[in-house]
Coordinates of C-alpha atoms in Angstrom, one line a residue:
M212 CA 0.0 0.0 0.0
T213 CA 1.0 3.6 -0.5
E214 CA 1.4 6.1 2.3
A215 CA -1.9 7.7 1.2
D216 CA -3.6 4.3 1.6
Y217 CA -2.3 3.8 5.1
F218 CA -3.2 7.3 6.1
Q219 CA -6.7 7.2 4.8
Q220 CA -7.4 3.8 6.4
G221 CA -5.9 4.9 9.7
I222 CA -8.0 8.1 9.8
T223 CA -11.1 6.2 8.9
E224 CA -10.6 3.8 11.9
L225 CA -9.9 6.8 14.2
Q226 CA -13.1 8.5 13.1
A227 CA -15.0 5.3 13.6
G228 CA -13.9 5.1 17.2
R229 CA -11.4 2.2 16.7
P230 CA -8.1 3.6 17.9
A231 CA -6.5 0.2 18.3
E232 CA -7.0 -0.6 14.7
A233 CA -5.9 2.8 13.6
L234 CA -2.7 2.5 15.7
A235 CA -1.9 -0.9 14.0
I236 CA -2.3 0.7 10.6
F237 CA -0.1 3.6 11.3
Q238 CA 2.5 1.4 12.9
Q239 CA 2.5 -0.8 9.7
A240 CA 3.2 2.3 7.6
V241 CA 6.2 3.0 9.9
A242 CA 7.4 -0.6 9.6
N243 CA 7.2 -0.4 5.8
N244 CA 9.2 2.9 5.8
V245 CA 6.4 4.8 4.0
A246 CA 5.3 6.9 7.0
T247 CA 5.2 10.7 6.5
P248 CA 4.6 13.4 9.1
R249 CA 0.8 13.0 8.8
C250 CA 1.1 9.3 9.4
W251 CA 3.2 9.9 12.4
L252 CA 0.7 12.4 13.6
G253 CA -2.1 10.0 13.2
L254 CA -0.1 7.4 15.1
S255 CA 0.4 9.9 17.9
L256 CA -3.4 10.6 18.1
A257 CA -4.2 6.9 18.1
A258 CA -1.7 6.1 20.8
L259 CA -3.0 9.0 23.0
T260 CA -6.5 7.6 22.6
Q261 CA -5.2 4.3 23.7
G262 CA -3.5 5.8 26.7
D263 CA 0.0 5.0 25.4
V264 CA 1.8 8.3 26.1
P265 CA 5.4 7.1 25.4
E266 CA 4.3 5.8 21.9
A267 CA 2.4 9.1 21.3
E268 CA 5.4 11.2 22.3
K269 CA 7.8 9.2 20.1
A270 CA 5.5 9.7 17.2
V271 CA 5.0 13.4 17.6
D272 CA 8.7 13.9 18.0
A273 CA 9.1 12.3 14.6
V274 CA 6.7 14.8 13.2
L275 CA 8.6 17.7 14.7
V276 CA 11.9 16.6 13.4
E277 CA 10.5 17.0 9.8
E278 CA 8.1 19.8 10.5
P279 CA 9.2 21.9 13.6
H280 CA 6.3 24.3 13.2
N281 CA 3.5 21.7 12.7
M282 CA 0.8 23.3 14.9
R283 CA -1.1 20.2 15.8
A284 CA 2.1 18.3 16.7
L285 CA 3.3 21.2 18.9
I286 CA 0.0 21.2 20.8
I287 CA 0.2 17.5 21.4
K288 CA 3.8 17.8 22.5
G289 CA 3.0 20.6 24.9
D290 CA 0.1 18.7 26.3
I291 CA 2.2 15.6 26.8
L292 CA 4.9 17.6 28.7
L293 CA 2.3 19.2 30.8
G294 CA 0.8 15.8 31.7
K295 CA 4.3 14.8 32.9
D296 CA 4.5 18.0 35.1
D297 CA 7.3 19.3 32.9
F298 CA 6.0 22.8 33.3
Q299 CA 9.0 24.6 32.0
N300 CA 9.2 22.8 28.6
A301 CA 5.4 22.7 28.3
S302 CA 5.5 26.5 28.6
S303 CA 8.2 26.7 25.9
Y304 CA 6.0 24.8 23.4
Y305 CA 2.8 26.7 24.3
N306 CA 4.5 30.1 23.9
L307 CA 5.8 29.0 20.5
I308 CA 2.3 27.9 19.5
L309 CA 0.9 31.3 20.3
R310 CA 3.6 33.1 18.5
L311 CA 3.0 31.0 15.4
A312 CA -0.8 31.4 15.7
A313 CA -0.4 35.2 15.7
N314 CA 0.6 35.0 12.1
L315 CA -2.4 32.9 11.0
T316 CA -5.3 34.6 9.2
D317 CA -7.8 31.7 8.8
I318 CA -8.0 29.5 12.0
P319 CA -10.3 26.5 11.9
P320 CA -12.8 26.2 14.8
Q321 CA -11.0 23.1 16.3
L322 CA -7.6 24.9 16.3
S323 CA -9.2 28.0 17.7
S324 CA -10.5 26.0 20.6
D325 CA -7.1 24.4 21.2
L326 CA -5.5 27.8 21.1
D327 CA -7.9 29.1 23.8
R328 CA -7.0 26.1 25.9
V329 CA -3.3 26.7 25.4
E330 CA -3.6 30.3 26.4
T331 CA -5.5 29.4 29.6
R332 CA -2.9 26.8 30.5
L333 CA -0.1 29.3 30.0
Q334 CA -1.9 31.7 32.4
Q335 CA -2.1 29.0 35.0
L336 CA 1.5 28.0 34.5
G337 CA 2.4 31.7 34.9
Q338 CA 0.7 31.9 38.2
M339 CA 2.4 28.8 39.4
F340 CA 5.8 30.1 38.3
Q341 CA 5.2 33.4 40.1
Q342 CA 4.5 31.6 43.3
H343 CA 7.5 29.4 42.9
L344 CA 9.8 32.3 42.1
F345 CA 8.7 34.4 45.1
D346 CA 9.1 31.4 47.4
R347 CA 12.6 31.0 46.1
L348 CA 13.4 34.7 46.5
S349 CA 12.0 34.8 50.0
S350 CA 14.2 31.9 51.0
A351 CA 17.2 33.9 49.5
G352 CA 16.4 36.8 51.7
Y353 CA 14.9 39.1 49.1
R354 CA 13.1 42.2 50.3
R355 CA 11.9 44.6 47.7
N356 CA 12.8 47.7 49.7
R357 CA 16.4 46.5 50.2
A358 CA 17.1 45.4 46.6
S359 CA 18.5 47.6 43.9
T360 CA 16.1 49.5 41.7
R361 CA 17.4 47.8 38.6
F362 CA 16.9 44.3 40.0
N363 CA 13.3 45.2 41.1
N364 CA 12.6 46.6 37.6
S365 CA 14.0 43.4 36.0
L366 CA 11.9 41.3 38.2
D367 CA 8.8 43.2 37.2
M368 CA 9.8 42.8 33.5
L369 CA 10.2 39.0 34.0
L370 CA 6.7 38.8 35.5
G371 CA 5.2 41.0 32.7
R372 CA 4.4 43.9 35.0
K373 CA 6.7 46.3 33.2
Q374 CA 7.9 46.8 29.7
R375 CA 11.5 47.4 28.6
K376 CA 12.2 50.8 27.2
D377 CA 13.5 51.0 23.6
P378 CA 17.2 51.4 24.0
G379 CA 17.7 52.9 20.5
H380 CA 20.4 50.5 19.4
K381 CA 20.4 48.7 16.1
F382 CA 21.5 45.5 18.0
P383 CA 20.0 45.9 21.5
Q384 CA 20.6 43.6 24.4
A385 CA 18.2 40.7 23.8
P386 CA 18.9 37.9 26.3
H387 CA 16.7 34.8 26.3
A388 CA 16.6 34.0 30.0
F389 CA 16.9 37.2 32.0
Y390 CA 17.3 40.9 31.3
L391 CA 18.9 43.1 33.9
D392 CA 17.7 46.7 33.6
D393 CA 20.1 49.6 33.4
V394 CA 23.2 47.7 32.5
P395 CA 25.5 49.9 30.4
Y396 CA 25.4 48.9 26.7
C397 CA 28.6 47.5 25.3
T398 CA 29.7 45.1 22.6
Y399 CA 33.3 44.3 23.7
F400 CA 34.0 45.1 27.3
P401 CA 37.1 47.2 28.1
N402 CA 40.0 44.7 28.9
E403 CA 41.5 47.2 31.3
Q404 CA 38.5 46.8 33.6
L405 CA 39.2 43.0 33.7
P406 CA 42.8 42.9 34.8
W407 CA 42.9 39.1 35.1
L408 CA 42.6 38.8 31.4
A409 CA 46.2 39.8 31.0
D410 CA 47.3 37.0 33.3
L411 CA 45.3 34.6 31.3
E412 CA 46.9 35.7 28.1
A413 CA 50.3 35.1 29.7
H414 CA 49.3 31.4 30.1
T415 CA 48.3 30.9 26.4
D416 CA 51.1 28.4 25.7
L417 CA 50.3 26.4 28.9
I418 CA 46.6 26.2 28.1
E419 CA 47.2 25.3 24.5
G420 CA 49.6 22.6 25.6
E421 CA 46.8 21.1 27.8
L422 CA 44.4 21.3 24.9
N423 CA 46.8 19.5 22.6
A424 CA 47.4 16.8 25.2
L425 CA 43.6 16.4 25.5
L426 CA 43.3 16.0 21.7
R427 CA 46.1 13.4 21.7
Q428 CA 44.2 11.3 24.2
S429 CA 41.1 11.2 22.1
S430 CA 39.5 13.3 19.4
D431 CA 36.1 12.2 20.7
R432 CA 36.5 14.7 23.5
F433 CA 34.9 17.2 21.1
S434 CA 31.2 17.0 20.3
P435 CA 28.6 19.5 18.8
Y436 CA 28.4 22.6 20.8
V437 CA 24.6 23.1 20.6
H438 CA 22.4 20.1 21.1
S439 CA 18.9 19.9 19.6
G440 CA 17.1 18.0 22.4
L441 CA 13.5 17.4 21.4
E442 CA 12.3 18.8 24.7
Q443 CA 13.0 22.3 23.3
P444 CA 10.9 23.5 20.4
Q445 CA 12.9 24.4 17.4
N446 CA 11.8 27.9 16.7
S447 CA 15.0 29.2 15.1
G448 CA 17.4 28.3 12.3
T449 CA 19.1 24.9 12.4
T450 CA 22.6 25.8 11.5
L451 CA 23.7 25.9 15.2
L452 CA 22.1 22.6 16.1
D453 CA 24.2 19.5 16.5
S454 CA 26.7 20.7 13.9
D455 CA 30.1 19.0 13.5
D456 CA 31.4 22.4 12.2
W457 CA 31.2 23.8 15.8
T458 CA 32.4 21.4 18.5
S459 CA 33.5 21.7 22.1
A460 CA 35.1 20.0 25.0
F461 CA 33.7 21.2 28.3
L462 CA 35.6 21.6 31.6
W463 CA 32.3 22.8 33.2
Q464 CA 29.0 22.5 31.4
D465 CA 25.9 24.3 32.7
G466 CA 27.5 24.6 36.1
M467 CA 28.5 20.9 36.2
P468 CA 32.2 19.8 36.3
Q469 CA 33.3 17.4 33.6
P470 CA 35.8 15.2 35.5
D471 CA 37.5 13.6 32.6
V472 CA 38.4 16.9 30.8
L473 CA 39.2 18.6 34.1
A474 CA 41.6 15.8 35.0
S475 CA 43.4 16.3 31.7
C476 CA 43.6 20.1 32.1
P477 CA 44.6 20.8 35.7
E478 CA 46.5 24.1 35.1
T479 CA 43.6 25.5 33.0
A480 CA 41.2 24.5 35.8
A481 CA 43.3 26.2 38.4
L482 CA 43.4 29.4 36.3
M483 CA 39.6 29.4 36.2
A484 CA 39.3 28.9 40.0
D485 CA 40.1 32.6 40.8
L486 CA 37.8 34.2 38.2
P487 CA 34.4 35.6 38.8
L488 CA 32.6 32.8 37.0
T489 CA 28.8 32.9 36.9
K490 CA 28.0 30.1 39.3
I491 CA 24.3 29.4 38.8
G492 CA 23.0 25.9 39.6
G493 CA 21.9 24.1 36.5
L494 CA 22.9 26.9 34.2
A495 CA 26.4 28.3 34.6
P496 CA 29.3 28.5 34.3
S497 CA 30.3 26.9 31.1
V498 CA 34.1 26.6 30.5
L499 CA 35.1 24.9 27.3
F500 CA 37.5 24.6 24.4
S501 CA 35.4 25.7 21.4
K502 CA 36.5 24.5 17.9
L503 CA 35.2 26.1 14.7
D504 CA 36.2 24.2 11.5
A505 CA 37.8 25.7 8.5
G506 CA 35.2 27.5 6.3
A507 CA 32.6 27.4 9.0
K508 CA 30.4 30.2 10.3
I509 CA 28.3 30.6 13.5
D510 CA 25.2 32.4 12.4
P511 CA 24.0 35.6 14.2
H512 CA 22.4 34.8 17.5
T513 CA 22.0 36.1 21.1
G514 CA 22.7 34.5 24.5
L515 CA 20.9 33.9 27.8
L516 CA 21.9 36.9 30.0
N517 CA 23.0 40.5 29.8
C518 CA 24.5 40.5 33.3
R519 CA 27.4 38.3 32.3
L520 CA 30.3 38.5 29.8
I521 CA 31.5 35.8 27.5
C522 CA 35.3 35.6 27.4
H523 CA 37.5 34.2 24.6
L524 CA 41.2 33.3 24.7
P525 CA 42.2 32.3 21.2
L526 CA 44.6 29.3 21.1
T527 CA 44.9 28.1 17.5
V528 CA 44.0 30.7 15.0
P529 CA 44.5 30.5 11.2
P530 CA 44.2 33.7 9.2
G531 CA 40.7 34.8 8.4
C532 CA 38.9 34.3 11.7
G533 CA 36.8 37.0 13.4
L534 CA 33.8 37.9 15.6
R535 CA 31.1 40.5 15.2
V536 CA 29.3 41.8 18.2
G537 CA 26.6 44.3 17.3
E538 CA 28.2 46.7 14.8
D539 CA 31.7 46.0 16.1
S540 CA 33.8 43.4 14.2
R541 CA 37.3 42.2 15.2
E542 CA 39.9 39.8 13.9
T543 CA 40.7 36.9 16.1
E544 CA 44.4 36.7 17.1
R545 CA 46.1 34.0 19.1
G546 CA 46.7 34.9 22.7
S547 CA 44.7 38.2 22.4
S548 CA 41.6 37.8 24.7
W549 CA 38.4 39.7 24.8
A550 CA 35.1 39.8 26.7
F551 CA 31.8 40.7 25.2
D552 CA 28.1 40.9 25.9
D553 CA 26.6 37.9 24.2
S554 CA 23.0 39.2 24.7
V555 CA 23.9 41.5 21.8
N556 CA 23.5 39.9 18.4
H557 CA 26.8 38.4 17.3
E558 CA 28.4 35.9 14.9
A559 CA 31.8 34.3 14.3
W560 CA 33.6 32.9 11.3
N561 CA 36.6 30.9 10.2
N562 CA 37.6 31.7 6.7
G563 CA 40.9 30.0 7.1
E564 CA 42.1 26.5 6.1
E565 CA 42.6 25.1 9.6
P566 CA 40.3 24.8 12.7
R567 CA 40.1 27.7 15.0
T568 CA 40.1 26.8 18.8
I569 CA 39.5 29.1 21.7
L570 CA 39.1 28.8 25.5
L571 CA 35.6 30.1 26.2
F572 CA 34.0 30.9 29.6
D573 CA 31.5 33.3 31.2
V574 CA 31.9 35.7 34.1
W575 CA 29.7 38.2 35.9
R576 CA 29.8 41.8 34.7
P577 CA 31.9 43.8 37.1
E578 CA 29.2 46.4 37.6
L579 CA 27.1 44.0 39.7
D580 CA 27.5 43.9 43.4
S581 CA 27.4 40.7 45.5
D582 CA 23.7 41.3 46.5
E583 CA 22.6 41.6 42.9
R584 CA 24.6 38.5 41.9
H585 CA 22.9 36.5 44.8
L586 CA 19.4 37.6 43.8
I587 CA 20.0 37.0 40.1
T588 CA 21.3 33.6 40.9
S589 CA 18.2 32.8 42.9
V590 CA 15.9 34.0 40.1
L591 CA 17.8 32.0 37.5
E592 CA 17.9 28.8 39.6
A593 CA 14.2 29.2 40.2
V594 CA 13.6 29.6 36.4
S595 CA 15.9 26.6 35.7
G596 CA 14.3 24.4 38.3
F597 CA 10.6 25.3 37.7
G598 CA 8.6 22.1 36.9
K599 CA 11.7 20.6 35.3
V600 CA 11.5 16.8 35.0
G601 CA 14.6 14.6 35.2

C-alpha cells in the first residue's frame, strides 16, 4: 500500500472510534518505511486515545523533526509535557504555538478552541511560576525595599508587570533568559576593567599545551556545541544545532564539572578557579574549548543573559577568523583575549584553512555587586528548576 492508503485507512478507523485498529495501521506504515509526518501524527493521536503516552510522544517527536512548526504536533507535545508535570518545557511549546498562531489569518474552529486552551494553561503556569519564584526569592532573603532599583525593575519585567524601554540600538541587548535593567550597553567590554585577562593571556602556551594533550588522548572529546534536544521546540534556524562544524570539550557544562576533561587540564582549571565565573545551579558557568572548523560560520544569535560577559582566549587561529558583536567586528588573534556581551546579536567565522580553537567561559559583569549576583542567581535557579523533570 502507498502512504496515502495507510493514512486514509488509519484516519477512517480513528473517526469510527477504533483507535487500536488505527494504531496498528499507522505502525504498519512506519514498519514499511512509508510513513510521512501526517502518518506519524495519526499514530500519535491513536496512541493517545489508547493511553500509550510514550508511543504518542515518540510519534509526535518524529513529526517535529520533519516539521518543527507543525501546529497540531506542537500542541500534542506541549500537552504531553504538561501531563508529565514538565511545566518549563510545556510553557516553551505553548509560547511557540501562540507566536506562530499570531501570524495565521484563517484559523479552523477546532484549532481556535485548542489555542484558547493553550492560552488558559499558559496563564495557569504563569501563576504557578510566580509563586515558585517568590518562594525561592523569599528563601534567599529578598526584600523589595532593600534590593537595587534595577533588580526590582528586572523582576517586574520578568513577570510581565513592566515593559522594557526602547534602547535605541540597532542591535539591543536581547537575552533569552533574564534581562537586567540599566546595564550599560557595550559590545566588547574594556579589557583594562578586567585585569585578570592579561594574566590569562600570559598562560596561552600552557593552556594550548593542555588542549593538545587532550586531543592526543582522544579526538572524541569534542562534540557538537549546541544540542537539539526534542524537549526544546525548534523555533530558530538549524545551523547551530548538532553541527560537526562547531564542536567543544567542556571543563564545566551548565555549572557541572566534567571530571575527565578537568583531570586532563589541571592548570587551566586552576586558572579558572580565581575568576568571577557565573556560578548558577543548572545553568552556569560553562568553561570549554570551542573549535570552529575551516570555512565554518556561526550564524547571528544572542545568548541567555546580559548580566554576564563571554570571554574568549584564542589558542589556535588561522588567518581569516573573526567575531562581530553588534556593529563591532574584530579579527581573532592567538593569545589576544576579549570579553563581550553575548546578549547583543553576534556571529563568528573561520575563513581559514585550519580549525580555530579558543578557550571560552562566562563571568559576571563587574558592575554587579554581591547582593545583585545573589538575587539574580536565585531567580535563574528558580527559572531553571521550575517544573523541570529529570
